[in-house]
């Protein structure tokens, strides 16, 4: 459960991140979460400018294709 909450916080933090500097929400993740599929999507969104990666990460974490962001907020 703790890992799920860390990923949720990283997705939400990354969605508010602006600029090219490092994102604390992602950088503070344990290495096993950075290597996780969702962690890789967060990285792609932050550092490779993949605009759909956070949507994919939210969908994977919540399992909800239609309301993934709402699901994240309710977690």
Short mmCIF file of N, CA and C in Angstrom, two decimals:
data_model
loop_
_atom_site.label_atom_id
_atom_site.label_comp_id
_atom_site.label_asym_id
_atom_site.label_seq_id
_atom_site.Cartn_x
_atom_site.Cartn_y
_atom_site.Cartn_z
N UNK A 1 0.82 -1.20 0.00
CA UNK A 1 0.00 0.00 0.00
C UNK A 1 0.87 1.27 0.00
N UNK A 2 1.99 1.20 0.72
CA UNK A 2 2.87 2.37 0.77
C UNK A 2 3.42 2.70 -0.61
N UNK A 3 3.81 1.68 -1.36
CA UNK A 3 4.34 1.91 -2.71
C UNK A 3 3.29 2.56 -3.60
N UNK A 4 2.06 2.11 -3.48
CA UNK A 4 0.98 2.67 -4.28
C UNK A 4 0.78 4.16 -3.96
N UNK A 5 0.87 4.50 -2.70
CA UNK A 5 0.71 5.91 -2.31
C UNK A 5 1.89 6.76 -2.78
N UNK A 6 3.08 6.19 -2.74
CA UNK A 6 4.25 6.92 -3.24
C UNK A 6 4.13 7.18 -4.73
N UNK A 7 3.66 6.18 -5.48
CA UNK A 7 3.46 6.37 -6.92
C UNK A 7 2.37 7.39 -7.19
N UNK A 8 1.30 7.32 -6.43
CA UNK A 8 0.21 8.31 -6.58
C UNK A 8 0.75 9.72 -6.36
N UNK A 9 1.50 9.92 -5.28
CA UNK A 9 2.06 11.25 -4.99
C UNK A 9 3.02 11.70 -6.08
N UNK A 10 3.79 10.76 -6.63
CA UNK A 10 4.73 11.12 -7.69
C UNK A 10 4.00 11.52 -8.97
N UNK A 11 2.92 10.82 -9.30
CA UNK A 11 2.13 11.17 -10.49
C UNK A 11 1.52 12.56 -10.31
N UNK A 12 0.89 12.79 -9.17
CA UNK A 12 0.26 14.09 -8.93
C UNK A 12 1.31 15.20 -8.86
N UNK A 13 2.42 14.94 -8.19
CA UNK A 13 3.49 15.94 -8.12
C UNK A 13 4.05 16.26 -9.49
N UNK A 14 4.24 15.24 -10.30
CA UNK A 14 4.77 15.45 -11.66
C UNK A 14 3.78 16.24 -12.51
N UNK A 15 2.50 16.05 -12.26
CA UNK A 15 1.50 16.78 -13.06
C UNK A 15 1.54 18.28 -12.78
N UNK A 16 2.03 18.67 -11.61
CA UNK A 16 2.13 20.09 -11.25
C UNK A 16 3.53 20.65 -11.48
N UNK A 17 4.48 19.79 -11.81
CA UNK A 17 5.86 20.22 -11.98
C UNK A 17 6.02 21.10 -13.21
N UNK A 18 6.74 22.18 -13.03
CA UNK A 18 7.02 23.11 -14.13
C UNK A 18 8.52 23.27 -14.27
N UNK A 19 8.95 23.43 -15.48
CA UNK A 19 10.36 23.72 -15.72
C UNK A 19 11.18 22.48 -16.00
N UNK A 20 12.47 22.70 -16.18
CA UNK A 20 13.40 21.64 -16.54
C UNK A 20 14.18 21.11 -15.35
N UNK A 21 13.99 21.71 -14.17
CA UNK A 21 14.74 21.25 -13.02
C UNK A 21 14.19 19.91 -12.51
N UNK A 22 14.90 19.31 -11.60
CA UNK A 22 14.50 18.00 -11.10
C UNK A 22 13.18 18.08 -10.32
N UNK A 23 12.44 17.00 -10.38
CA UNK A 23 11.17 16.90 -9.69
C UNK A 23 11.36 16.07 -8.42
N UNK A 24 11.21 16.70 -7.27
CA UNK A 24 11.41 16.03 -5.99
C UNK A 24 10.52 14.81 -5.84
N UNK A 25 9.29 14.90 -6.33
CA UNK A 25 8.35 13.79 -6.19
C UNK A 25 8.88 12.53 -6.86
N UNK A 26 9.49 12.69 -8.00
CA UNK A 26 10.05 11.54 -8.71
C UNK A 26 11.41 11.16 -8.13
N UNK A 27 12.27 12.14 -7.93
CA UNK A 27 13.63 11.86 -7.49
C UNK A 27 13.69 11.20 -6.12
N UNK A 28 12.69 11.41 -5.28
CA UNK A 28 12.66 10.80 -3.96
C UNK A 28 12.07 9.39 -3.94
N UNK A 29 11.59 8.91 -5.09
CA UNK A 29 11.06 7.55 -5.15
C UNK A 29 12.18 6.54 -4.92
N UNK A 30 11.89 5.45 -4.21
CA UNK A 30 12.88 4.38 -4.10
C UNK A 30 13.19 3.80 -5.48
N UNK A 31 14.36 3.25 -5.63
CA UNK A 31 14.80 2.79 -6.95
C UNK A 31 13.89 1.70 -7.51
N UNK A 32 13.32 0.84 -6.67
CA UNK A 32 12.45 -0.21 -7.21
C UNK A 32 11.17 0.37 -7.81
N UNK A 33 10.75 1.54 -7.34
CA UNK A 33 9.57 2.20 -7.94
C UNK A 33 9.94 2.97 -9.20
N UNK A 34 11.14 3.50 -9.27
CA UNK A 34 11.60 4.15 -10.50
C UNK A 34 11.71 3.13 -11.63
N UNK A 35 12.05 1.90 -11.28
CA UNK A 35 12.18 0.83 -12.28
C UNK A 35 10.84 0.20 -12.64
N UNK A 36 9.82 0.50 -11.87
CA UNK A 36 8.46 -0.01 -12.12
C UNK A 36 7.91 0.66 -13.38
N UNK A 37 6.98 0.02 -14.06
CA UNK A 37 6.40 0.58 -15.29
C UNK A 37 5.85 1.99 -15.07
N UNK A 38 5.18 2.20 -13.95
CA UNK A 38 4.61 3.52 -13.66
C UNK A 38 5.73 4.53 -13.42
N UNK A 39 6.77 4.12 -12.73
CA UNK A 39 7.92 5.00 -12.50
C UNK A 39 8.58 5.43 -13.80
N UNK A 40 8.67 4.50 -14.73
CA UNK A 40 9.26 4.82 -16.04
C UNK A 40 8.38 5.80 -16.82
N UNK A 41 7.06 5.68 -16.66
CA UNK A 41 6.15 6.63 -17.33
C UNK A 41 6.27 8.02 -16.72
N UNK A 42 6.42 8.09 -15.41
CA UNK A 42 6.60 9.39 -14.76
C UNK A 42 7.89 10.04 -15.26
N UNK A 43 8.94 9.25 -15.35
CA UNK A 43 10.21 9.75 -15.87
C UNK A 43 10.04 10.28 -17.30
N UNK A 44 9.34 9.52 -18.13
CA UNK A 44 9.13 9.93 -19.52
C UNK A 44 8.37 11.25 -19.59
N UNK A 45 7.41 11.42 -18.72
CA UNK A 45 6.64 12.67 -18.71
C UNK A 45 7.50 13.85 -18.28
N UNK A 46 8.32 13.64 -17.28
CA UNK A 46 9.12 14.74 -16.73
C UNK A 46 10.34 15.08 -17.58
N UNK A 47 11.05 14.07 -18.01
CA UNK A 47 12.36 14.31 -18.60
C UNK A 47 12.47 14.01 -20.08
N UNK A 48 11.41 13.44 -20.66
CA UNK A 48 11.41 13.16 -22.10
C UNK A 48 10.23 13.84 -22.80
N UNK A 49 9.51 14.66 -22.05
CA UNK A 49 8.41 15.46 -22.59
C UNK A 49 7.32 14.61 -23.26
N UNK A 50 7.05 13.44 -22.69
CA UNK A 50 5.97 12.59 -23.19
C UNK A 50 4.66 13.04 -22.54
N UNK A 51 3.85 13.75 -23.27
CA UNK A 51 2.66 14.39 -22.73
C UNK A 51 1.57 13.40 -22.32
N UNK A 52 1.58 12.20 -22.86
CA UNK A 52 0.54 11.23 -22.50
C UNK A 52 0.99 10.24 -21.42
N UNK A 53 2.25 10.31 -21.04
CA UNK A 53 2.79 9.33 -20.09
C UNK A 53 2.11 9.39 -18.72
N UNK A 54 1.81 10.58 -18.23
CA UNK A 54 1.15 10.67 -16.92
C UNK A 54 -0.27 10.14 -16.97
N UNK A 55 -0.95 10.34 -18.09
CA UNK A 55 -2.28 9.75 -18.24
C UNK A 55 -2.20 8.23 -18.19
N UNK A 56 -1.20 7.67 -18.87
CA UNK A 56 -1.01 6.23 -18.86
C UNK A 56 -0.68 5.73 -17.45
N UNK A 57 0.18 6.46 -16.75
CA UNK A 57 0.55 6.08 -15.39
C UNK A 57 -0.66 6.11 -14.46
N UNK A 58 -1.48 7.15 -14.58
CA UNK A 58 -2.67 7.26 -13.74
C UNK A 58 -3.64 6.12 -14.03
N UNK A 59 -3.78 5.78 -15.29
CA UNK A 59 -4.67 4.67 -15.68
C UNK A 59 -4.16 3.35 -15.13
N UNK A 60 -2.87 3.11 -15.23
CA UNK A 60 -2.29 1.87 -14.71
C UNK A 60 -2.48 1.76 -13.20
N UNK A 61 -2.28 2.86 -12.50
CA UNK A 61 -2.36 2.82 -11.04
C UNK A 61 -3.78 2.64 -10.55
N UNK A 62 -4.73 3.28 -11.21
CA UNK A 62 -6.12 3.20 -10.75
C UNK A 62 -6.91 2.09 -11.41
N UNK A 63 -6.47 1.68 -12.61
CA UNK A 63 -7.23 0.68 -13.35
C UNK A 63 -8.49 1.24 -13.99
N UNK A 64 -8.63 2.55 -14.00
CA UNK A 64 -9.82 3.21 -14.52
C UNK A 64 -9.45 4.03 -15.75
N UNK A 65 -9.91 3.60 -16.92
CA UNK A 65 -9.56 4.29 -18.17
C UNK A 65 -10.31 5.61 -18.35
N UNK A 66 -11.50 5.72 -17.79
CA UNK A 66 -12.31 6.91 -18.02
C UNK A 66 -12.06 8.02 -17.00
N UNK A 67 -11.83 7.66 -15.76
CA UNK A 67 -11.70 8.66 -14.70
C UNK A 67 -10.45 8.43 -13.85
N UNK A 68 -9.33 8.18 -14.49
CA UNK A 68 -8.10 7.86 -13.76
C UNK A 68 -7.67 8.99 -12.84
N UNK A 69 -7.76 10.23 -13.30
CA UNK A 69 -7.31 11.36 -12.47
C UNK A 69 -8.23 11.56 -11.27
N UNK A 70 -9.50 11.39 -11.46
CA UNK A 70 -10.44 11.47 -10.34
C UNK A 70 -10.15 10.34 -9.36
N UNK A 71 -9.88 9.17 -9.89
CA UNK A 71 -9.52 8.04 -9.03
C UNK A 71 -8.28 8.28 -8.21
N UNK A 72 -7.29 8.95 -8.80
CA UNK A 72 -6.07 9.29 -8.06
C UNK A 72 -6.38 10.23 -6.92
N UNK A 73 -7.20 11.23 -7.19
CA UNK A 73 -7.54 12.21 -6.15
C UNK A 73 -8.27 11.56 -4.99
N UNK A 74 -9.03 10.51 -5.27
CA UNK A 74 -9.83 9.84 -4.23
C UNK A 74 -9.05 8.77 -3.47
N UNK A 75 -7.86 8.42 -3.97
CA UNK A 75 -7.08 7.36 -3.31
C UNK A 75 -6.62 7.80 -1.92
#
